[in-house]
C-alpha cells in the first residue's frame, strides 16, 4: 500500500518512528516547514538554523536513499500535509505519535494514523502505569526501576558500584582556571549556508546539523569528556562554557541520535574500566532517568499542566532576560550572553540562575516558559513544560518536586566563579551591595511561608528565616531590588 509518511522535525531517525520499515519505492515522505514554526514567535536564530538545516539534511539523505520526498513550506503543518495529500491522491498519512499535546490534537483531527512513539526508552503506557501506581512522582524511584527494567548498571537487582547514586561525589565547585579539552567544531556545508542566508543569521560551529555530525559529537563526549562528567556536573565557570556536559540534547530531541545509541556508547565505555562509576552513573541517570521521566510526566500530567501558576506569580518577564545590559548581576549577565551566543547553557544555570531568578522574583511562569522555549537550542514542549513549570518555578504546587529550587547567592558563589567580579556581595542580604539572589531568597520564603511552612523538607530554611533579625530592612531592600530589576538597573 502506498503511504504518506509525515516526518516532524523532531523525528529525524531512519530506524525509529514511522520510518522504521519504510519502503523507498512505495512511500512518499512528507516534511513541512511551517510558518508557525519558523516565524510564529521570537525564536533564537541559532535554534531555527539548527532545526531547519537538520531537517533539510535529513530530507536529502532520504532522497539519496531513493524515497520521494516532499519538503514543503506552508502556513501550518496541516496546510502542508493537505497540499501533499492532494498532489499524490493518497489517503493514508502515517506518523509516529508527535511530541506535544497540541500537535497530537491537530494530527488526530486530520485523521493521521499514529504509530507508537519509540523515540524514548519508555513507552508512554508503561510510564503511565508507573506514575498511576505512585503516591508521589519521585524521579529517584522511577530511575531505580528503569535501571532494573533496562538492565543498566545493575548486577541482578543490585546497583553496580554499591549505590544507586553518587551525587555527593558529583558536586565539586569549578577548579581555578579551567581550560579542559577543546570543544568540537562543526563545519558548514551548502545546505547550512542556504538556511543561514534565508534566516539572515551567522551560525556558530557548535551544533551539527547532520547524523554524521551528531555521531561525531557523541564520540567526542565519550572519548574526551565522559570520564570527568560527574564531579563537575554542577559547576559553573566563565573559563569554560560547557565543562564536561555532553551537548547531546539537541540531537536526542530532534532524532539525529536515539537514547539507546547514547546509552550503548556510555555502557561500552564504562566497561573498559576507564570511566569512574560516579561519571558513568551521573550521565546514565540523565538519559534513562531524568529525560525519560520528564517526557513521561509531560504526557501523564496532560495539556492543562502548562497553565499552572499555584504561587500566583504575576510579574512580567524582566528585561534582563532579553537584554543582558539590563542587569549588573554578573551571573545573569554572563548566562544571558552565553544564550545569545549559542542558544545553550547547562542544567545548573537553567535551574539555579534563570529559573531561580524567575521563582524568587515571582515572574509569571507562562511568560518565563515562553521565553525559555524560544531561546534554547534543545527546547521542545515536552521537555520545557515539566522542567520549567514543575522543577524550575514550582508553579504546580509540588506535583513534581517536593520543594522549590530557591537559593541565595551563597550557593551560586560556591558553585561558580561569577561572584568575585560582581558588583554585589553574595554574603549580604541588605544594603546597596547585597546580592539580589540573597535578598530575594529570604523574601521569597517570607512571602510564601504559609504555602511551605508544613513542608518538612524546608524546615531548616524556615528555621533560618525565623532567626533573621533584620527582616523589616530585608523586606524594604527586596522592594528596591524588584523595582530595580523591573527597570533594568539592578
Ligand atoms: C528550567 C530547565 C529547562 C530545561 N529545558 C530543557 C530543554 O528545553 N531541552 C532539554 O533537552 N533539556 C532541558 N533541560 C534539561 C537539561 O538542562 C538539558 O538537557 C541539558 O542542559 C542539555 O545539555 P547536555 O546535552 O550537555 O546535557 P548533559 O548534562 O550532558 O546531560 C545528558 C542528557 O541528559 C538529558 N537530561 C538531563 N537532565 C534532563 C532534564 N531535566 N530533562 C530532560 N532531559 C534531561 C538530556 O537529554 C541531556 O542531553 C532543562 C532543565 C531545566 C532546569
Ligand atoms: S553576587 Fe549575586 S548577583 Fe552577583 S554573581 Fe554572585 S550570585 Fe550573581
Coordinates of C-alpha atoms and ligand atoms in Angstrom, one line a residue:
X1 CA 0.0 0.0 0.0
X2 CA 1.2 3.5 -0.9
X3 CA 1.6 5.7 2.2
X4 CA 2.4 9.3 3.0
X5 CA 4.8 9.2 5.9
X6 CA 4.9 12.5 7.8
X7 CA 8.2 13.3 9.5
X8 CA 8.1 16.1 12.0
X9 CA 11.3 17.9 12.6
X10 CA 12.0 16.0 15.8
X11 CA 11.7 12.5 14.3
X12 CA 14.8 12.6 12.2
X13 CA 16.0 9.0 12.6
X14 CA 15.8 6.4 9.8
X15 CA 15.3 3.4 12.2
X16 CA 12.7 4.8 14.6
X17 CA 9.2 6.2 14.4
X18 CA 7.2 6.0 11.1
X19 CA 10.3 5.5 9.0
X20 CA 11.1 2.1 10.6
X21 CA 10.5 -0.4 7.8
X22 CA 9.5 2.3 5.3
X23 CA 9.9 1.4 1.6
X24 CA 11.7 3.9 -0.6
X25 CA 9.9 2.5 -3.7
X26 CA 6.4 2.9 -2.2
X27 CA 6.3 5.5 0.5
X28 CA 6.2 9.3 0.0
X29 CA 7.9 11.3 2.7
X30 CA 6.2 14.5 3.8
X31 CA 8.1 17.2 5.7
X32 CA 6.6 20.6 6.4
X33 CA 8.4 23.8 7.3
X34 CA 5.5 25.7 8.8
X35 CA 5.4 29.4 9.2
X36 CA 4.1 28.8 12.7
X37 CA 7.3 27.1 13.5
X38 CA 9.7 29.4 11.8
X39 CA 8.3 32.9 12.2
X40 CA 5.4 32.4 14.7
X41 CA 7.5 33.6 17.6
X42 CA 10.7 35.4 18.6
X43 CA 12.8 32.2 18.1
X44 CA 16.5 32.4 18.6
X45 CA 18.0 32.2 15.1
X46 CA 20.6 29.6 16.1
X47 CA 17.8 27.4 17.1
X48 CA 15.8 27.9 13.9
X49 CA 19.0 27.3 11.9
X50 CA 19.7 24.1 13.7
X51 CA 16.2 22.7 13.4
X52 CA 15.7 23.7 9.7
X53 CA 19.1 22.7 8.5
X54 CA 18.9 19.3 10.3
X55 CA 15.5 18.7 8.7
X56 CA 16.8 19.6 5.2
X57 CA 19.9 17.4 5.5
X58 CA 17.7 14.6 6.7
X59 CA 15.3 15.1 3.7
X60 CA 18.3 15.0 1.4
X61 CA 19.5 11.7 2.9
X62 CA 16.1 10.1 2.4
X63 CA 16.1 11.3 -1.2
X64 CA 19.6 9.8 -1.7
X65 CA 18.2 6.5 -0.4
X66 CA 15.5 6.6 -3.2
X67 CA 12.5 8.0 -1.4
X68 CA 10.2 10.5 -3.0
X69 CA 10.5 13.4 -0.5
X70 CA 8.0 16.3 -0.4
X71 CA 9.6 19.1 1.6
X72 CA 7.1 21.9 1.6
X73 CA 6.8 25.4 3.2
X74 CA 3.3 26.1 4.4
X75 CA 1.4 28.3 6.9
X76 CA 0.8 25.3 9.2
X77 CA 1.7 21.7 9.2
X78 CA -1.8 20.6 8.3
X79 CA -1.9 23.0 5.3
X80 CA 1.4 21.4 4.1
X81 CA 0.0 17.9 4.6
X82 CA -3.2 18.9 2.7
X83 CA -1.1 20.1 -0.3
X84 CA 1.0 16.9 -0.4
X85 CA -2.1 14.7 0.0
X86 CA -3.8 16.4 -2.9
X87 CA -0.8 16.0 -5.1
X88 CA -0.5 12.3 -4.6
X89 CA -4.1 11.4 -4.1
X90 CA -3.1 9.0 -1.3
X91 CA -5.4 8.9 1.7
X92 CA -3.3 7.3 4.4
X93 CA -1.0 9.7 6.2
X94 CA 1.2 7.9 8.8
X95 CA 3.2 9.5 11.6
X96 CA 4.8 8.4 14.9
X97 CA 3.0 10.0 17.9
X98 CA 4.2 13.6 18.0
X99 CA 5.9 15.2 20.9
X100 CA 3.3 17.8 22.0
X101 CA -0.3 17.7 23.1
X102 CA -1.1 20.5 20.5
X103 CA 0.4 18.6 17.6
X104 CA -1.2 15.3 18.7
X105 CA -4.7 17.0 18.7
X106 CA -4.0 18.6 15.2
X107 CA -2.9 15.3 13.7
X108 CA -5.8 13.3 15.2
X109 CA -8.2 15.9 13.7
X110 CA -6.5 15.5 10.3
X111 CA -7.1 11.7 10.7
X112 CA -3.4 10.8 10.6
X113 CA -2.7 7.1 11.5
X114 CA -0.5 7.3 14.6
X115 CA 2.3 4.8 15.3
X116 CA 3.6 4.5 18.9
X117 CA 6.4 6.9 19.6
X118 CA 9.6 4.9 20.1
X119 CA 12.0 7.8 20.3
X120 CA 12.2 7.2 24.1
X121 CA 13.2 4.1 26.0
X122 CA 9.9 4.1 28.0
X123 CA 6.7 3.6 26.1
X124 CA 4.0 6.1 27.2
X125 CA 1.6 3.4 28.5
X126 CA 4.4 1.9 30.6
X127 CA 5.2 5.3 32.2
X128 CA 1.5 5.9 32.9
X129 CA 1.4 2.6 34.6
X130 CA 4.3 3.5 36.9
X131 CA 3.0 7.1 37.6
X132 CA -0.5 5.8 38.3
X133 CA 0.9 3.5 41.0
X134 CA 2.8 6.2 42.8
X135 CA 1.8 8.4 45.7
X136 CA 4.4 11.0 44.8
X137 CA 6.3 11.0 41.5
X138 CA 9.8 10.7 42.7
X139 CA 12.3 10.6 39.9
X140 CA 14.6 8.5 42.0
X141 CA 12.1 5.7 42.3
X142 CA 11.4 5.8 38.6
X143 CA 15.1 5.8 37.8
X144 CA 15.9 2.8 40.0
X145 CA 13.1 0.9 38.4
X146 CA 14.5 1.9 34.9
X147 CA 17.9 0.6 35.8
X148 CA 16.5 -2.8 36.7
X149 CA 14.0 -2.9 33.8
X150 CA 16.7 -2.0 31.2
X151 CA 19.4 -4.0 32.9
X152 CA 21.8 -1.0 33.0
X153 CA 24.4 -0.6 35.8
X154 CA 22.9 -3.4 37.8
X155 CA 24.0 -6.8 39.0
X156 CA 20.8 -8.7 39.4
X157 CA 18.6 -6.2 41.3
X158 CA 21.7 -4.5 43.0
X159 CA 23.3 -1.3 41.7
X160 CA 26.8 -1.6 40.2
X161 CA 29.3 0.1 42.5
X162 CA 27.2 -0.5 45.6
X163 CA 25.0 2.6 45.4
X164 CA 22.1 3.9 43.2
X165 CA 23.6 7.4 43.1
X166 CA 26.9 9.2 43.6
X167 CA 25.5 12.7 43.8
X168 CA 27.7 13.5 46.8
X169 CA 30.8 13.0 44.7
X170 CA 29.3 15.0 41.9
X171 CA 29.1 18.4 43.4
X172 CA 32.5 19.8 43.1
X173 CA 32.9 23.6 42.6
X174 CA 34.8 24.7 39.5
X175 CA 38.6 24.4 39.7
X176 CA 40.6 27.6 39.4
X177 CA 41.4 28.5 35.7
X178 CA 40.0 25.5 34.0
X179 CA 40.6 25.0 30.3
X180 CA 39.5 21.4 29.7
X181 CA 39.6 19.7 26.3
X182 CA 38.7 21.7 23.2
X183 CA 35.1 21.6 22.1
X184 CA 34.3 20.0 18.8
X185 CA 33.5 22.4 15.9
X186 CA 31.2 21.5 13.1
X187 CA 32.0 22.7 9.5
X188 CA 29.2 24.2 7.5
X189 CA 28.1 22.9 4.1
X190 CA 25.9 24.2 1.3
X191 CA 22.6 23.4 3.0
X192 CA 23.8 25.1 6.1
X193 CA 24.8 28.2 4.2
X194 CA 21.5 28.3 2.3
X195 CA 19.5 28.1 5.6
X196 CA 21.7 30.6 7.3
X197 CA 21.2 33.0 4.4
X198 CA 17.4 32.6 4.5
X199 CA 17.4 33.4 8.2
X200 CA 19.9 36.3 7.9
X201 CA 22.0 34.5 10.6
X202 CA 25.6 33.8 11.1
X203 CA 25.6 30.4 12.7
X204 CA 28.2 29.2 15.3
X205 CA 30.2 26.0 14.6
X206 CA 28.9 24.5 17.9
X207 CA 25.9 22.5 16.6
X208 CA 26.0 19.7 14.0
X209 CA 23.1 19.5 11.5
X210 CA 23.7 16.0 10.2
X211 CA 23.5 12.5 11.6
X212 CA 27.3 12.2 10.9
X213 CA 28.0 15.3 13.0
X214 CA 25.7 14.2 15.8
X215 CA 27.6 10.8 15.9
X216 CA 30.9 12.8 16.0
X217 CA 29.6 14.8 18.9
X218 CA 28.7 11.6 20.8
X219 CA 32.2 10.1 20.1
X220 CA 33.8 13.4 21.2
X221 CA 31.9 13.2 24.5
X222 CA 32.7 9.6 25.2
X223 CA 36.4 10.0 24.3
X224 CA 37.1 13.4 25.9
X225 CA 34.5 14.3 28.5
X226 CA 32.6 11.3 29.8
X227 CA 35.2 10.2 32.5
X228 CA 35.1 13.7 34.0
X229 CA 31.4 14.4 33.6
X230 CA 30.3 13.5 37.1
X231 CA 32.4 15.6 39.6
X232 CA 32.0 18.9 37.7
X233 CA 28.4 18.3 36.7
X234 CA 27.0 21.2 38.8
X235 CA 29.9 23.6 38.5
X236 CA 29.7 26.9 36.5
X237 CA 32.7 28.8 35.3
X238 CA 33.4 31.7 33.0
X239 CA 36.6 29.9 31.9
X240 CA 34.8 27.1 30.1
X241 CA 31.2 27.4 28.9
X242 CA 30.2 23.7 29.0
X243 CA 32.8 21.9 31.1
X244 CA 32.2 18.2 30.5
X245 CA 28.5 18.3 29.6
X246 CA 27.8 16.2 26.5
X247 CA 26.0 18.8 24.3
X248 CA 23.8 16.0 23.0
X249 CA 20.3 17.2 24.0
X250 CA 19.6 18.9 20.6
X251 CA 20.3 15.7 18.7
X252 CA 18.4 13.5 21.2
X253 CA 15.5 15.8 20.9
X254 CA 15.4 16.2 17.1
X255 CA 16.0 12.5 16.5
X256 CA 19.5 12.6 15.0
X257 CA 20.5 10.4 17.9
X258 CA 18.4 7.9 19.8
X259 CA 18.7 7.5 23.5
X260 CA 19.6 3.8 23.1
X261 CA 22.6 4.8 20.9
X262 CA 23.9 7.2 23.6
X263 CA 23.4 4.6 26.4
X264 CA 25.1 1.8 24.4
X265 CA 28.1 4.0 23.8
X266 CA 28.2 5.0 27.5
X267 CA 27.9 1.5 28.8
X268 CA 30.5 0.2 26.4
X269 CA 33.0 3.0 27.6
X270 CA 32.2 2.2 31.2
X271 CA 33.0 -1.5 30.7
X272 CA 36.5 -0.6 29.5
X273 CA 37.2 0.5 33.1
X274 CA 38.4 4.0 32.1
X275 CA 35.3 5.8 33.3
X276 CA 34.7 6.1 37.0
X277 CA 31.3 5.0 38.3
X278 CA 30.4 8.5 39.5
X279 CA 30.6 9.8 36.0
X280 CA 29.0 6.8 34.4
X281 CA 26.1 6.7 36.8
X282 CA 25.8 10.5 36.8
X283 CA 25.4 10.6 33.0
X284 CA 23.3 7.5 32.6
X285 CA 20.9 8.9 35.2
X286 CA 20.3 11.9 33.0
X287 CA 19.4 9.8 30.0
X288 CA 17.5 6.8 31.3
X289 CA 16.3 8.7 34.4
X290 CA 15.6 12.4 34.0
X291 CA 15.0 12.6 30.3
X292 CA 12.5 9.7 30.3
X293 CA 10.9 10.9 33.5
X294 CA 10.3 14.4 32.2
X295 CA 8.8 13.1 28.9
X296 CA 6.6 10.6 30.8
X297 CA 5.4 13.3 33.2
X298 CA 4.6 15.6 30.3
X299 CA 2.1 13.1 28.9
X300 CA 0.9 11.9 32.3
X301 CA 0.1 15.4 33.6
X302 CA -1.8 16.4 30.5
X303 CA -2.3 19.6 28.4
X304 CA -3.5 21.9 31.2
X305 CA -0.4 21.3 33.3
X306 CA 1.5 24.1 31.5
X307 CA -1.0 26.7 32.7
X308 CA -0.3 26.1 36.4
X309 CA 0.5 29.1 38.5
X310 CA 0.0 27.9 42.0
X311 CA 2.2 30.5 43.6
X312 CA 0.2 33.3 41.9
X313 CA 3.3 34.8 40.3
X314 CA 2.3 37.8 38.2
X315 CA 5.4 39.8 37.5
X316 CA 6.1 40.4 33.8
X317 CA 9.2 38.9 32.3
X318 CA 12.2 41.0 33.5
X319 CA 14.1 43.0 30.8
X320 CA 17.4 41.3 31.7
X321 CA 16.2 38.0 30.1
X322 CA 16.2 39.6 26.7
X323 CA 18.9 42.2 27.1
X324 CA 22.0 41.3 29.2
X325 CA 22.8 45.1 29.5
X326 CA 19.7 45.4 31.7
X327 CA 21.4 43.9 34.7
X328 CA 24.5 44.3 36.8
X329 CA 24.2 40.8 38.2
X330 CA 27.3 39.1 36.8
X331 CA 25.9 35.6 36.9
X332 CA 22.8 36.6 34.9
X333 CA 24.7 38.9 32.5
X334 CA 27.1 36.1 31.6
X335 CA 24.4 33.5 31.3
X336 CA 22.1 35.6 29.1
X337 CA 25.2 36.5 26.9
X338 CA 26.0 32.7 26.6
X339 CA 22.5 32.0 25.5
X340 CA 22.6 34.8 22.9
X341 CA 25.9 33.4 21.6
X342 CA 24.9 29.8 21.2
X343 CA 21.4 29.1 22.5
X344 CA 22.6 26.8 25.3
X345 CA 23.7 26.8 28.9
X346 CA 23.9 23.7 31.0
X347 CA 21.5 22.5 33.6
X348 CA 22.6 24.4 36.6
X349 CA 22.4 27.9 35.0
X350 CA 19.0 27.0 33.7
X351 CA 17.8 25.8 37.1
X352 CA 19.8 27.7 39.7
X353 CA 20.2 31.0 37.9
X354 CA 17.4 31.6 35.4
X355 CA 14.6 29.6 37.0
X356 CA 15.7 30.5 40.5
X357 CA 15.5 34.2 39.5
X358 CA 12.0 33.8 37.9
X359 CA 10.9 31.9 41.1
X360 CA 12.2 34.4 43.7
X361 CA 11.0 37.4 41.7
X362 CA 7.5 35.9 41.3
X363 CA 7.7 36.1 37.5
X364 CA 4.7 34.8 35.7
X365 CA 5.5 31.1 34.9
X366 CA 4.0 31.1 31.4
X367 CA 5.9 34.3 30.3
X368 CA 9.1 32.7 31.6
X369 CA 8.3 29.4 29.9
X370 CA 7.6 31.1 26.6
X371 CA 11.0 32.8 26.8
X372 CA 12.8 29.6 27.6
X373 CA 11.1 27.8 24.8
X374 CA 12.2 30.5 22.3
X375 CA 15.9 30.8 23.2
X376 CA 17.2 27.3 23.8
X377 CA 18.6 25.1 21.0
X378 CA 17.1 21.9 22.6
X379 CA 13.7 23.4 23.7
X380 CA 10.7 21.4 22.8
X381 CA 7.3 21.5 24.5
X382 CA 7.5 18.1 26.2
X383 CA 10.8 18.9 27.9
X384 CA 10.4 22.6 28.7
X385 CA 7.0 22.4 30.3
X386 CA 7.8 19.9 33.2
X387 CA 11.3 21.4 33.6
X388 CA 10.1 25.0 33.9
X389 CA 6.6 24.6 35.5
X390 CA 7.5 21.7 37.8
X391 CA 11.2 21.8 38.5
X392 CA 12.2 25.4 37.7
X393 CA 9.5 27.6 39.2
X394 CA 7.4 25.2 41.3
X395 CA 4.2 26.5 39.7
X396 CA 2.5 23.1 40.0
X397 CA 2.1 23.2 43.8
X398 CA 4.7 20.4 44.2
X399 CA 3.2 17.8 41.9
X400 CA 6.6 17.0 40.5
X401 CA 9.2 18.3 43.0
X402 CA 8.9 18.1 46.8
X403 CA 10.3 21.6 47.3
X404 CA 11.2 24.6 45.2
X405 CA 14.7 25.1 44.0
X406 CA 15.1 28.5 45.6
X407 CA 18.7 29.5 46.5
X408 CA 20.6 32.6 47.6
X409 CA 24.0 33.9 46.5
X410 CA 25.9 31.6 48.8
X411 CA 25.1 28.6 46.6
X412 CA 26.0 30.4 43.4
X413 CA 29.2 31.7 44.9
X414 CA 30.2 28.2 46.0
X415 CA 29.4 26.6 42.6
X416 CA 30.8 29.3 40.2
X417 CA 33.3 32.0 39.7
X418 CA 30.7 34.6 38.9
X419 CA 30.6 36.4 42.2
X420 CA 34.2 37.7 42.6
X421 CA 34.0 40.3 39.8
X422 CA 30.3 41.1 40.6
X423 CA 29.2 44.5 42.0
X424 CA 27.1 42.6 44.5
X425 CA 28.2 40.6 47.5
X426 CA 26.7 37.1 47.8
X427 CA 27.0 37.2 51.6
X428 CA 24.9 40.4 52.1
X429 CA 21.1 40.4 52.2
X430 CA 20.6 44.1 53.0
X431 CA 22.2 47.3 51.8
X432 CA 23.1 48.5 48.3
X433 CA 25.8 45.9 47.7
X434 CA 23.5 43.0 48.8
X435 CA 23.3 40.2 46.3
X436 CA 19.8 40.2 44.7
X437 CA 19.6 36.5 45.0
X438 CA 20.3 36.5 48.7
X439 CA 17.8 39.3 49.4
X440 CA 15.1 37.8 47.3
X441 CA 15.6 34.2 48.6
X442 CA 14.6 35.2 52.1
X443 CA 11.9 37.5 50.8
X444 CA 10.5 34.6 48.8
X445 CA 10.5 32.3 51.8
X446 CA 8.7 35.0 53.8
X447 CA 6.2 35.7 51.1
X448 CA 5.3 32.0 50.8
X449 CA 5.7 30.9 54.4
X450 CA 2.0 29.8 54.6
X451 CA 2.3 27.6 51.5
X452 CA 5.6 25.9 52.6
X453 CA 5.7 26.0 56.3
X454 CA 4.3 22.5 56.7
X455 CA 6.8 21.1 54.2
X456 CA 9.2 19.2 56.4
X457 CA 11.9 19.3 53.7
X458 CA 12.0 23.1 54.2
X459 CA 12.1 23.2 57.9
X460 CA 15.8 24.2 58.0
X461 CA 15.1 27.0 55.6
X462 CA 12.2 28.3 57.8
X463 CA 14.3 27.9 60.9
X464 CA 16.8 30.2 59.3
X465 CA 14.1 32.7 58.3
X466 CA 12.7 32.8 61.8
X467 CA 16.2 33.7 63.1
X468 CA 16.7 36.7 60.8
X469 CA 16.9 39.8 63.0
X470 CA 16.7 42.3 60.0
X471 CA 13.6 41.0 58.3
X472 CA 11.9 44.5 58.1
X473 CA 15.1 46.0 56.4
X474 CA 15.3 43.0 54.2
X475 CA 11.7 43.4 53.0
X476 CA 12.5 47.0 52.2
X477 CA 15.6 46.1 50.2
X478 CA 13.6 43.4 48.4
X479 CA 11.1 46.0 47.2
X480 CA 14.1 48.1 45.9
X481 CA 15.6 45.1 44.2
X482 CA 12.4 44.1 42.5
X483 CA 11.7 47.6 41.3
X484 CA 15.4 47.9 40.1
X485 CA 15.1 44.6 38.2
X486 CA 11.9 45.8 36.5
X487 CA 13.7 49.0 35.5
X488 CA 16.8 47.1 34.4
X489 CA 19.1 48.9 36.8
X490 CA 20.0 46.1 39.3
Ligands
LIG1 C1 14.4 25.0 33.6 C2 15.0 23.9 32.7 C3 14.8 23.9 31.4 C4 15.3 22.8 30.6 N1 15.0 22.8 29.3 C5 15.4 21.8 28.6 C6 15.0 21.7 27.2 O1 14.3 22.5 26.7 N2 15.5 20.6 26.5 C7 16.3 19.7 27.0 O2 16.7 18.8 26.3 N3 16.7 19.8 28.3 C8 16.2 20.8 29.1 N4 16.6 20.8 30.4 C9 17.4 19.8 31.0 C10 19.0 20.0 30.9 O3 19.3 21.2 31.4 C11 19.5 19.8 29.4 O4 19.0 18.6 28.9 C12 21.0 19.9 29.4 O5 21.5 21.0 29.9 C13 21.4 19.7 27.9 O6 22.8 19.8 27.8 P1 23.7 18.4 27.6 O7 23.2 17.7 26.4 O8 25.1 18.8 27.6 O9 23.3 17.6 28.9 P2 24.1 16.7 29.8 O10 24.4 17.4 31.1 O11 25.3 16.1 29.1 O12 23.1 15.5 30.1 C14 22.9 14.5 29.2 C15 21.5 14.4 28.7 O13 20.6 14.1 29.8 C16 19.3 14.6 29.4 N5 18.7 15.4 30.6 C17 19.4 15.8 31.7 N6 18.5 16.4 32.5 C18 17.3 16.5 31.9 C19 16.1 17.0 32.3 N7 15.9 17.7 33.4 N8 15.1 16.9 31.4 C20 15.2 16.3 30.2 N9 16.4 15.7 29.8 C21 17.4 15.8 30.7 C22 19.4 15.5 28.2 O14 19.0 14.7 27.1 C23 20.9 15.7 28.1 O15 21.4 15.8 26.8 C24 16.1 21.9 31.2 C25 16.4 22.0 32.6 C26 15.9 23.0 33.3 C27 16.2 23.0 34.8
LIG2 S1 26.9 38.2 43.9 FE1 24.8 37.5 43.5 S2 24.3 38.6 41.6 FE2 26.5 38.7 41.7 S3 27.2 37.0 40.6 FE3 27.1 36.3 42.7 S4 25.1 35.4 42.9 FE4 25.1 36.6 41.0

